[in-house]
PDB file of C-alpha atoms in Angstrom:
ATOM      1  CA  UNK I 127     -10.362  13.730 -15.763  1.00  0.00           C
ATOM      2  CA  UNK I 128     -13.236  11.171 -14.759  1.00  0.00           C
ATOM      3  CA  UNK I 129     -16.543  12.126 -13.862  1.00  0.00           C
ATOM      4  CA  UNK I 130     -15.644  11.254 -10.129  1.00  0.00           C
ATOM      5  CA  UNK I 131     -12.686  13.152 -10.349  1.00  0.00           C
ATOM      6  CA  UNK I 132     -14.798  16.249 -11.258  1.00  0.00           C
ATOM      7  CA  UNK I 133     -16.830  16.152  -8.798  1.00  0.00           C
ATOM      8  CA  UNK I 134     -15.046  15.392  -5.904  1.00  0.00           C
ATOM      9  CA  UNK I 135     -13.911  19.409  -6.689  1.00  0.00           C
ATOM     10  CA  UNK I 136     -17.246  20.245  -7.028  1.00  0.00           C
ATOM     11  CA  UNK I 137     -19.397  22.317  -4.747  1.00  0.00           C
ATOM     12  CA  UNK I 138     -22.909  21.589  -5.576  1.00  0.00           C
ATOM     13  CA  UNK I 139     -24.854  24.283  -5.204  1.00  0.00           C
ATOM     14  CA  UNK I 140     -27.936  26.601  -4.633  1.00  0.00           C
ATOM     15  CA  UNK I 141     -28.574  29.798  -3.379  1.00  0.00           C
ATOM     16  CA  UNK I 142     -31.454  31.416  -5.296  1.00  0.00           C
ATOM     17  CA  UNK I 143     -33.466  33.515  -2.987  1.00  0.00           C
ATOM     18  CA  UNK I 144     -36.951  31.213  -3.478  1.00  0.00           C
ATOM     19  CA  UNK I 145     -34.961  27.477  -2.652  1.00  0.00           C
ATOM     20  CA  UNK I 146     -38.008  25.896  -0.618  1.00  0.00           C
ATOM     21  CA  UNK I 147     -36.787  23.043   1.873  1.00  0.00           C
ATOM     22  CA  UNK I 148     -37.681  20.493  -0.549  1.00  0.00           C
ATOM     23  CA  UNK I 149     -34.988  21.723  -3.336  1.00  0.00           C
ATOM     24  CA  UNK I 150     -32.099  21.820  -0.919  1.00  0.00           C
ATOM     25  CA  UNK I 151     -32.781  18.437   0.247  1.00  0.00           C
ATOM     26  CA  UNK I 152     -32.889  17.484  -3.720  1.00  0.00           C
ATOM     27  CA  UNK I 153     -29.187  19.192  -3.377  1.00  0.00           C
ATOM     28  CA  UNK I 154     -28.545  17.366  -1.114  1.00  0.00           C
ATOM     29  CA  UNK I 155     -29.237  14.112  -2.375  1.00  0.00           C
ATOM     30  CA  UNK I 156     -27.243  14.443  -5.025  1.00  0.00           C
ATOM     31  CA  UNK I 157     -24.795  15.404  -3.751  1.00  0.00           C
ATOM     32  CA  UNK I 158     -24.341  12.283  -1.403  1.00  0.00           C
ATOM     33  CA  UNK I 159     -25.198  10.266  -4.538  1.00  0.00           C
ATOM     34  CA  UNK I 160     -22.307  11.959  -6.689  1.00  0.00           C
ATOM     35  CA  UNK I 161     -19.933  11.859  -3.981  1.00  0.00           C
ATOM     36  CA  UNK I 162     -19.093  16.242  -4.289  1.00  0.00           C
ATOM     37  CA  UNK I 163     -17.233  18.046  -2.770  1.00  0.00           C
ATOM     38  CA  UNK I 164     -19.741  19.545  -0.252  1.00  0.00           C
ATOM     39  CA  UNK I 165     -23.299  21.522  -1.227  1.00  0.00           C
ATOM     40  CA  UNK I 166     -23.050  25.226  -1.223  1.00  0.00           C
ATOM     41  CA  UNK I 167     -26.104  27.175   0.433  1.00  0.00           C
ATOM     42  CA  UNK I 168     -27.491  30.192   2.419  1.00  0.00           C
ATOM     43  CA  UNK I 169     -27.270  29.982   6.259  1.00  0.00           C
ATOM     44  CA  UNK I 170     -30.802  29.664   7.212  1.00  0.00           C
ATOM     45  CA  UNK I 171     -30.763  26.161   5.552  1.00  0.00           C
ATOM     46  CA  UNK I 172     -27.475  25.276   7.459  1.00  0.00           C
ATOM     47  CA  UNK I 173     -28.822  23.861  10.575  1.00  0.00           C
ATOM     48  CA  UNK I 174     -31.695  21.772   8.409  1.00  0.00           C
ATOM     49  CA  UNK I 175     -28.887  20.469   5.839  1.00  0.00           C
ATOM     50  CA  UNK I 176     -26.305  19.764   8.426  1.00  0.00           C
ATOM     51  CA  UNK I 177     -28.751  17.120  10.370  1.00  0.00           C
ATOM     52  CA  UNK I 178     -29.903  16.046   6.524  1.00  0.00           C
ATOM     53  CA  UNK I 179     -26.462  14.754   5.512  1.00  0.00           C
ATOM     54  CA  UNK I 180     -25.819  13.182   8.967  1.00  0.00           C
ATOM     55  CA  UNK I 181     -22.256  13.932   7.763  1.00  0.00           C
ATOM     56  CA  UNK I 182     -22.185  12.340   4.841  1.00  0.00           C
ATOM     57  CA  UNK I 183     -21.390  15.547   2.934  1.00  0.00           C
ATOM     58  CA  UNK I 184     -19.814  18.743   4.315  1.00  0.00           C
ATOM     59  CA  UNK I 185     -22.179  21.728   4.365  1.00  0.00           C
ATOM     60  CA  UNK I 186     -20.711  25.153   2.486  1.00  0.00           C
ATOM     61  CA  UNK I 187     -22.671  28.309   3.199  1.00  0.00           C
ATOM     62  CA  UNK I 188     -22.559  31.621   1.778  1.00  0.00           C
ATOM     63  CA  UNK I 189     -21.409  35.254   4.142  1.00  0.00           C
ATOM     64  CA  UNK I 190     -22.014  38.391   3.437  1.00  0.00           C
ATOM     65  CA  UNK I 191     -23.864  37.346   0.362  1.00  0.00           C
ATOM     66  CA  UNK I 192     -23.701  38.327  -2.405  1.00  0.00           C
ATOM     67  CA  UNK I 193     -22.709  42.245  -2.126  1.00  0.00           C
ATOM     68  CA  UNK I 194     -20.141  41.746   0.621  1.00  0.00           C
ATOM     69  CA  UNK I 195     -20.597  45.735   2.233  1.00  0.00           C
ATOM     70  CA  UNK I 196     -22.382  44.695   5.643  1.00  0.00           C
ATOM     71  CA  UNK I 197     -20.007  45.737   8.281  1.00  0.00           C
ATOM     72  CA  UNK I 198     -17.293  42.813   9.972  1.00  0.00           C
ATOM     73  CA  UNK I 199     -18.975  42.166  13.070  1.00  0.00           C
ATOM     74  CA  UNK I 200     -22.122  41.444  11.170  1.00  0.00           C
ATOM     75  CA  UNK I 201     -19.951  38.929   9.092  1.00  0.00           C
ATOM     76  CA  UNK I 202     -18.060  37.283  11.377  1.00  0.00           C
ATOM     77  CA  UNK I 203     -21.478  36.829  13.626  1.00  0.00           C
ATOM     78  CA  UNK I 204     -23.570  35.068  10.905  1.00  0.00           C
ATOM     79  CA  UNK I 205     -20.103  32.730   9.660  1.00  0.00           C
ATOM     80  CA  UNK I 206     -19.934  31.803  13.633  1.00  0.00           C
ATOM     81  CA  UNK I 207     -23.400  31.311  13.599  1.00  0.00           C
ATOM     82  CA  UNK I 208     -23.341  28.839  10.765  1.00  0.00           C
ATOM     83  CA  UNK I 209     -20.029  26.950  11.828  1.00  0.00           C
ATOM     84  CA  UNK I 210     -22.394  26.657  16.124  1.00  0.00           C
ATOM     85  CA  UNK I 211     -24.878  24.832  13.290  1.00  0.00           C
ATOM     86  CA  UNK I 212     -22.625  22.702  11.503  1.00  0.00           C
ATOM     87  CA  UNK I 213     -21.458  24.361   8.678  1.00  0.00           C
ATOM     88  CA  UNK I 214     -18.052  22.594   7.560  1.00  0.00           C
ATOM     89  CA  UNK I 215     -16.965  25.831   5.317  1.00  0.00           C
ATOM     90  CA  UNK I 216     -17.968  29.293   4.810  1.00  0.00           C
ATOM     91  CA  UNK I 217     -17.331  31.642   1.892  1.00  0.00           C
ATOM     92  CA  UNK I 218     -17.543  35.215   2.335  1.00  0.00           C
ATOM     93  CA  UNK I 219     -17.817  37.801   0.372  1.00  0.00           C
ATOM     94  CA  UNK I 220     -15.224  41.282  -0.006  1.00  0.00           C
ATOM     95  CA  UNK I 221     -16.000  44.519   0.995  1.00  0.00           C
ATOM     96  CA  UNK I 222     -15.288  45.498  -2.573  1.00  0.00           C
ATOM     97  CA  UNK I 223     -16.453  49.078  -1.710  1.00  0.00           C
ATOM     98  CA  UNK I 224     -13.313  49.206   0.373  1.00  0.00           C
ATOM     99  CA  UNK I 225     -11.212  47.462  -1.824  1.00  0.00           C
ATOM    100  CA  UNK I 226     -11.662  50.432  -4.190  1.00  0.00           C
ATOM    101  CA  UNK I 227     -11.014  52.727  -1.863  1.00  0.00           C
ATOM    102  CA  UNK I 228      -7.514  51.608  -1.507  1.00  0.00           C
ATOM    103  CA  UNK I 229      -8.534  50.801   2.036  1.00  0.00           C
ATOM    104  CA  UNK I 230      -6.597  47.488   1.936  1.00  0.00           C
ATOM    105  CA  UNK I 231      -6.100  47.003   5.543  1.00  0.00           C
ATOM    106  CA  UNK I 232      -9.789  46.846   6.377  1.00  0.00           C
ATOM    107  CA  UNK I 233     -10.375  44.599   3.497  1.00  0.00           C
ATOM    108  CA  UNK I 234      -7.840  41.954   5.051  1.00  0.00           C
ATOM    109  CA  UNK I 235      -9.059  42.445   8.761  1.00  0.00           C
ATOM    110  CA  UNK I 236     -12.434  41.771   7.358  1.00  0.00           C
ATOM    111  CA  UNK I 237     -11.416  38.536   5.902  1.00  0.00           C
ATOM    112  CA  UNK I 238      -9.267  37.891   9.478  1.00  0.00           C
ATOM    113  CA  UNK I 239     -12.465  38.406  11.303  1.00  0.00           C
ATOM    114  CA  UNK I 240     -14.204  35.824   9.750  1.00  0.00           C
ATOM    115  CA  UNK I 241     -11.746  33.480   9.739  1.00  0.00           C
ATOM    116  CA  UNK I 242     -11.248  33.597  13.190  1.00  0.00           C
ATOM    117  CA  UNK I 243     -15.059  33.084  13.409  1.00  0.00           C
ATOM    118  CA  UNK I 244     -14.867  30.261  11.176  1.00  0.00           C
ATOM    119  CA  UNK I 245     -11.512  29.014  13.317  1.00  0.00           C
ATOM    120  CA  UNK I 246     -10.463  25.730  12.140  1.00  0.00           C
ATOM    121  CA  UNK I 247     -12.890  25.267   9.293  1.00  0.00           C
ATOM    122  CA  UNK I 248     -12.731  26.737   5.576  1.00  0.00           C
ATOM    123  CA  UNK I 249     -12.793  29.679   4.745  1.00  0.00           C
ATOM    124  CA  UNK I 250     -13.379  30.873   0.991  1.00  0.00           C
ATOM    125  CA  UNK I 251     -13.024  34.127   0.149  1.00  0.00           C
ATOM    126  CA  UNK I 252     -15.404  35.688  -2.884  1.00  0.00           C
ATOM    127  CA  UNK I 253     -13.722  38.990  -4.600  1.00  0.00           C
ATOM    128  CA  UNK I 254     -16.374  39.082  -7.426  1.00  0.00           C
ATOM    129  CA  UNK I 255     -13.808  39.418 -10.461  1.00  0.00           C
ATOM    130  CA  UNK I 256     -15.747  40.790 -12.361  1.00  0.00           C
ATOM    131  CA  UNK I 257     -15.709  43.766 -10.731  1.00  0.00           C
ATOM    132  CA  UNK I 258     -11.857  44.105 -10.360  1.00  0.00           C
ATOM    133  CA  UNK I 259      -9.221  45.057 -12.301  1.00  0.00           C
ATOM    134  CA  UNK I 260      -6.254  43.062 -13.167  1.00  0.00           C
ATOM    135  CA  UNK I 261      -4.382  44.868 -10.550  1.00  0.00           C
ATOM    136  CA  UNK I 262      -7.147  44.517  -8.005  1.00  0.00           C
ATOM    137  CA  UNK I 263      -7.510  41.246  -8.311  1.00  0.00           C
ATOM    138  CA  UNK I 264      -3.260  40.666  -7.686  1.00  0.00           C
ATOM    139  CA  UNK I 265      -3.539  42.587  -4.599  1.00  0.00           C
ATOM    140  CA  UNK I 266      -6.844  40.422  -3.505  1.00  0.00           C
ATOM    141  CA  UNK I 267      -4.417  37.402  -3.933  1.00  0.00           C
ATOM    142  CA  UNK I 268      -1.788  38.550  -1.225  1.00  0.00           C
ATOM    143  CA  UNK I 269      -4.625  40.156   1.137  1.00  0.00           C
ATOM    144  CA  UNK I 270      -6.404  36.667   0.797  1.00  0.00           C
ATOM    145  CA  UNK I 271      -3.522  34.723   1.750  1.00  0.00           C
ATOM    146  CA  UNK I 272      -2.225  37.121   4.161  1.00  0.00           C
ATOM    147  CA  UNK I 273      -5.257  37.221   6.537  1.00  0.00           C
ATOM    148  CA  UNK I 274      -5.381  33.567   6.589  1.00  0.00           C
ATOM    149  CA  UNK I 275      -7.858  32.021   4.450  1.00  0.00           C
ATOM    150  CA  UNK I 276      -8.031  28.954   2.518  1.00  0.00           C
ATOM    151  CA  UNK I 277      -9.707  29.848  -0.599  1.00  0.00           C
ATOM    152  CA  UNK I 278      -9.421  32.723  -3.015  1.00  0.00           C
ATOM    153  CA  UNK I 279     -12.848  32.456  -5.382  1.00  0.00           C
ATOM    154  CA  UNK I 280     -13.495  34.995  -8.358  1.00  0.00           C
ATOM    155  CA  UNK I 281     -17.629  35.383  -8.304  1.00  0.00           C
ATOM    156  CA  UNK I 282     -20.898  35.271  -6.220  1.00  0.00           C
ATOM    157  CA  UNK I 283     -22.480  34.459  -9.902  1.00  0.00           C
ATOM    158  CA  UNK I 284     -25.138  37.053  -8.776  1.00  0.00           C
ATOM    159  CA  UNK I 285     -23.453  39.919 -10.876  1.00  0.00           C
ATOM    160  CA  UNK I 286     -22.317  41.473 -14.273  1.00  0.00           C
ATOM    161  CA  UNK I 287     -20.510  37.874 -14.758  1.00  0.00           C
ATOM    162  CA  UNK I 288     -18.515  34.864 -13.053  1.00  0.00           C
ATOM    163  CA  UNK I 289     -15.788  33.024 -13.327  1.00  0.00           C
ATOM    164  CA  UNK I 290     -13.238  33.042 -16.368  1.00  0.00           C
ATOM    165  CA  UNK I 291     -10.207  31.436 -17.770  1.00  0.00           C
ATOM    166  CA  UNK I 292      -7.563  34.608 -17.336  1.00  0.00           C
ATOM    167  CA  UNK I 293      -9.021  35.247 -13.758  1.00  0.00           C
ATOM    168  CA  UNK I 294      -8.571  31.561 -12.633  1.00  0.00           C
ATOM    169  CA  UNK I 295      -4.872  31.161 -14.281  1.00  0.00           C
ATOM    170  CA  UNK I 296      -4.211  35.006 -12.879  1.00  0.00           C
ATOM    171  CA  UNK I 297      -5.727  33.979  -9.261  1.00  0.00           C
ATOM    172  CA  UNK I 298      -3.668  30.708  -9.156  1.00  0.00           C
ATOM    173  CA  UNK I 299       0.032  32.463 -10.002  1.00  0.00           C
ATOM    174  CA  UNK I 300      -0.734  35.639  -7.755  1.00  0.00           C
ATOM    175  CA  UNK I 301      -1.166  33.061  -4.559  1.00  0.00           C
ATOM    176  CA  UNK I 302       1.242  31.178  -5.291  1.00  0.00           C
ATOM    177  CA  UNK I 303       0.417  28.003  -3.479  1.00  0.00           C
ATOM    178  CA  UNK I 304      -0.424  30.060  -0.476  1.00  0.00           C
ATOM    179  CA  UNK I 305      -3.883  29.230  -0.693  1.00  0.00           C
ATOM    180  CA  UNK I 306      -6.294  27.185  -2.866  1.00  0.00           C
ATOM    181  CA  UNK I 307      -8.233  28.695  -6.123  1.00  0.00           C
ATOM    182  CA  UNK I 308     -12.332  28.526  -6.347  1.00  0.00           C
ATOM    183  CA  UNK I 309     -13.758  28.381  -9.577  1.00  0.00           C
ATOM    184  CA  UNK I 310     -17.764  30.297  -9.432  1.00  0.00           C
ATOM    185  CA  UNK I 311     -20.562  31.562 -11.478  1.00  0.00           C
ATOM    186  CA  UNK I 312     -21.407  30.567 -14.947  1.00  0.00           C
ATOM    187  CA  UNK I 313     -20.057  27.259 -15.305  1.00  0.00           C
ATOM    188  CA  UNK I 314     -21.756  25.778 -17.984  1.00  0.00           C
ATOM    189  CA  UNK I 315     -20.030  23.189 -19.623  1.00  0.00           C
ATOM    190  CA  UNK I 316     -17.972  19.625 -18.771  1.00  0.00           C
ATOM    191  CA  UNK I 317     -15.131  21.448 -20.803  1.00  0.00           C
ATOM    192  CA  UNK I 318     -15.361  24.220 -18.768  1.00  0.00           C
ATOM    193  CA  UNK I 319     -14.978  22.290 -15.486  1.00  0.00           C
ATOM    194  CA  UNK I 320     -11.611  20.274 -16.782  1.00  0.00           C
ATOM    195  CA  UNK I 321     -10.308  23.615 -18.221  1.00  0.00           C
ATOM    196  CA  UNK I 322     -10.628  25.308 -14.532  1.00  0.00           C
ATOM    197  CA  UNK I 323      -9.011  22.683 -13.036  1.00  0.00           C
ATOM    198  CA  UNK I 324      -6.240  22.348 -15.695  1.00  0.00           C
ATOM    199  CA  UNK I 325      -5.489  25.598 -14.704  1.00  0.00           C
ATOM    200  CA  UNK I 326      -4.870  24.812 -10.831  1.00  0.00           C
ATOM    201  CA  UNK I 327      -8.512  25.083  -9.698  1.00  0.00           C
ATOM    202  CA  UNK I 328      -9.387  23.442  -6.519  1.00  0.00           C
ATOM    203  CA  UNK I 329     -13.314  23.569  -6.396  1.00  0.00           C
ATOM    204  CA  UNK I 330     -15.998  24.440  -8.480  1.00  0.00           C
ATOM    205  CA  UNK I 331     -18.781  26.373  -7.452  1.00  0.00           C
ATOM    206  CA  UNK I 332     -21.900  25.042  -9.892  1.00  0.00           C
ATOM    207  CA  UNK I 333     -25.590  23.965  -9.565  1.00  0.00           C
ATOM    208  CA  UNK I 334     -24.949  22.539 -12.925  1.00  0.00           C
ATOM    209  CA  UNK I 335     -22.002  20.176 -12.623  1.00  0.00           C
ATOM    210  CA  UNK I 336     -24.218  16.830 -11.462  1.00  0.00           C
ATOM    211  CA  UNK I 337     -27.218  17.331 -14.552  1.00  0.00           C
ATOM    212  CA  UNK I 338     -23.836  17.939 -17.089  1.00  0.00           C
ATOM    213  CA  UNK I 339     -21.794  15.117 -15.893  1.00  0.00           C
ATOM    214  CA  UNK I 340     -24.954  13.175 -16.110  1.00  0.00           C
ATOM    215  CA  UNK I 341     -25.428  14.251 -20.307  1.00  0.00           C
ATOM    216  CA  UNK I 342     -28.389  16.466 -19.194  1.00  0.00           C
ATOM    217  CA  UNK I 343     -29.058  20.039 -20.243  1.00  0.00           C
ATOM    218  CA  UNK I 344     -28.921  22.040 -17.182  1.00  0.00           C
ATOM    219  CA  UNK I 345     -29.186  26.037 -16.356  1.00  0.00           C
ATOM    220  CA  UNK I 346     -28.504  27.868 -12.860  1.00  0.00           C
ATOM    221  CA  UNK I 347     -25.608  29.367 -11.069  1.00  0.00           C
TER     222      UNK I 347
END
């Protein structure tokens, strides 16, 4: 693949706790410059970014981030919330608490009530792999799909690691073409980007796609 071709998949991104204004509009920029996918941030930028881009790029924000175990209606407010500001997609994070509990039906009405919140927009959906088992993360793929969202992603990149190979190819034959496959957390090389799509990833979740594709050195999510 091209550099364009990588990063039309590619959600540029930032969501460290101390981004200033001035950063995300550096996101920002680069985005529109690199022609991504959309940029990738928390919801109190949203409404800022959204006027910023004057809809020259989509604006992704993060729900429920990054643990996932707020209750629904505190979910599905703050993913309305961002879509009333302008927010193109939204990706939310599992109650993985639940998920081990073998509570699977609250896990997918969870995801259902933020997707109605979100309505017609995209909706990714964060299961945090590394946390999972095999099994898990199979199940996550039907419950995903099933309650009506668009993306299945493996990580938050905020704990014990993000995205892999095996998850990725394991993600991609357990939906079946039901839904789409994000790539997320720990992305650090241009290999690494063409291997995750090889394997039927749809987007990339990366703050370091733009400085690699560029032959820079670059370190973040």
């Amino acid at each position: 693949m091209n550099r364009e071709e990588i990063l039309s998949h590619v959600d540029h991104t930032l969501l460290k706790p101390e981004a200033t204004w001035p950063q995300i509009q550096t996101l920002c920029d680069e985005a529109i410059a690199n022609h991504t996918a959309s940029v990738c941030i928390n919801t109190c930028y949203v409404k800022q970014a959204v006027e910023y881009m004057a809809g020259r790029i989509p604006v992704c924000c993060v729900v429920g981030f990054p643990l996932g175990a707020m209750d629904t209606a505190s979910k599905a407010f703050e993913a309305k919330t961002a879509i009333e500001n302008g927010a193109a997609e939204v990706d939310m994070v599992i109650n993985i608490g639940r998920l081990k509990n073998g509570e699977y039906d609250a896990v997918r009405e969870d995801i259902r009530a933020v997707k109605q919140a979100v309505g017609d927009k995209v909706l990714k959906v964060i299961i945090e792999t590394c946390l999972l088992t095999d099994d898990e993360k199979r199940k996550m793929c039907d419950i995903v799909c099933e309650a009506g969202a668009d993306y299945i992603k493996t990580s938050t990149g905020f704990s014990t690691a993000g995205a892999n190979f095996h998850d990725v190819e394991l993600m991609v034959k357990g939906v079946a073409g039901r839904c789409k496959v994000k790539a997320a957390g720990g992305i650090s090389t241009v290999d690494d980007m063409e291997k995750f799509l090889a394997l039927g990833a749809d987007r990339l979740g990366t703050s370091r796609a733009v400085k690699l594709l560029n032959g820079e050195q670059a370190k973040g999510y």
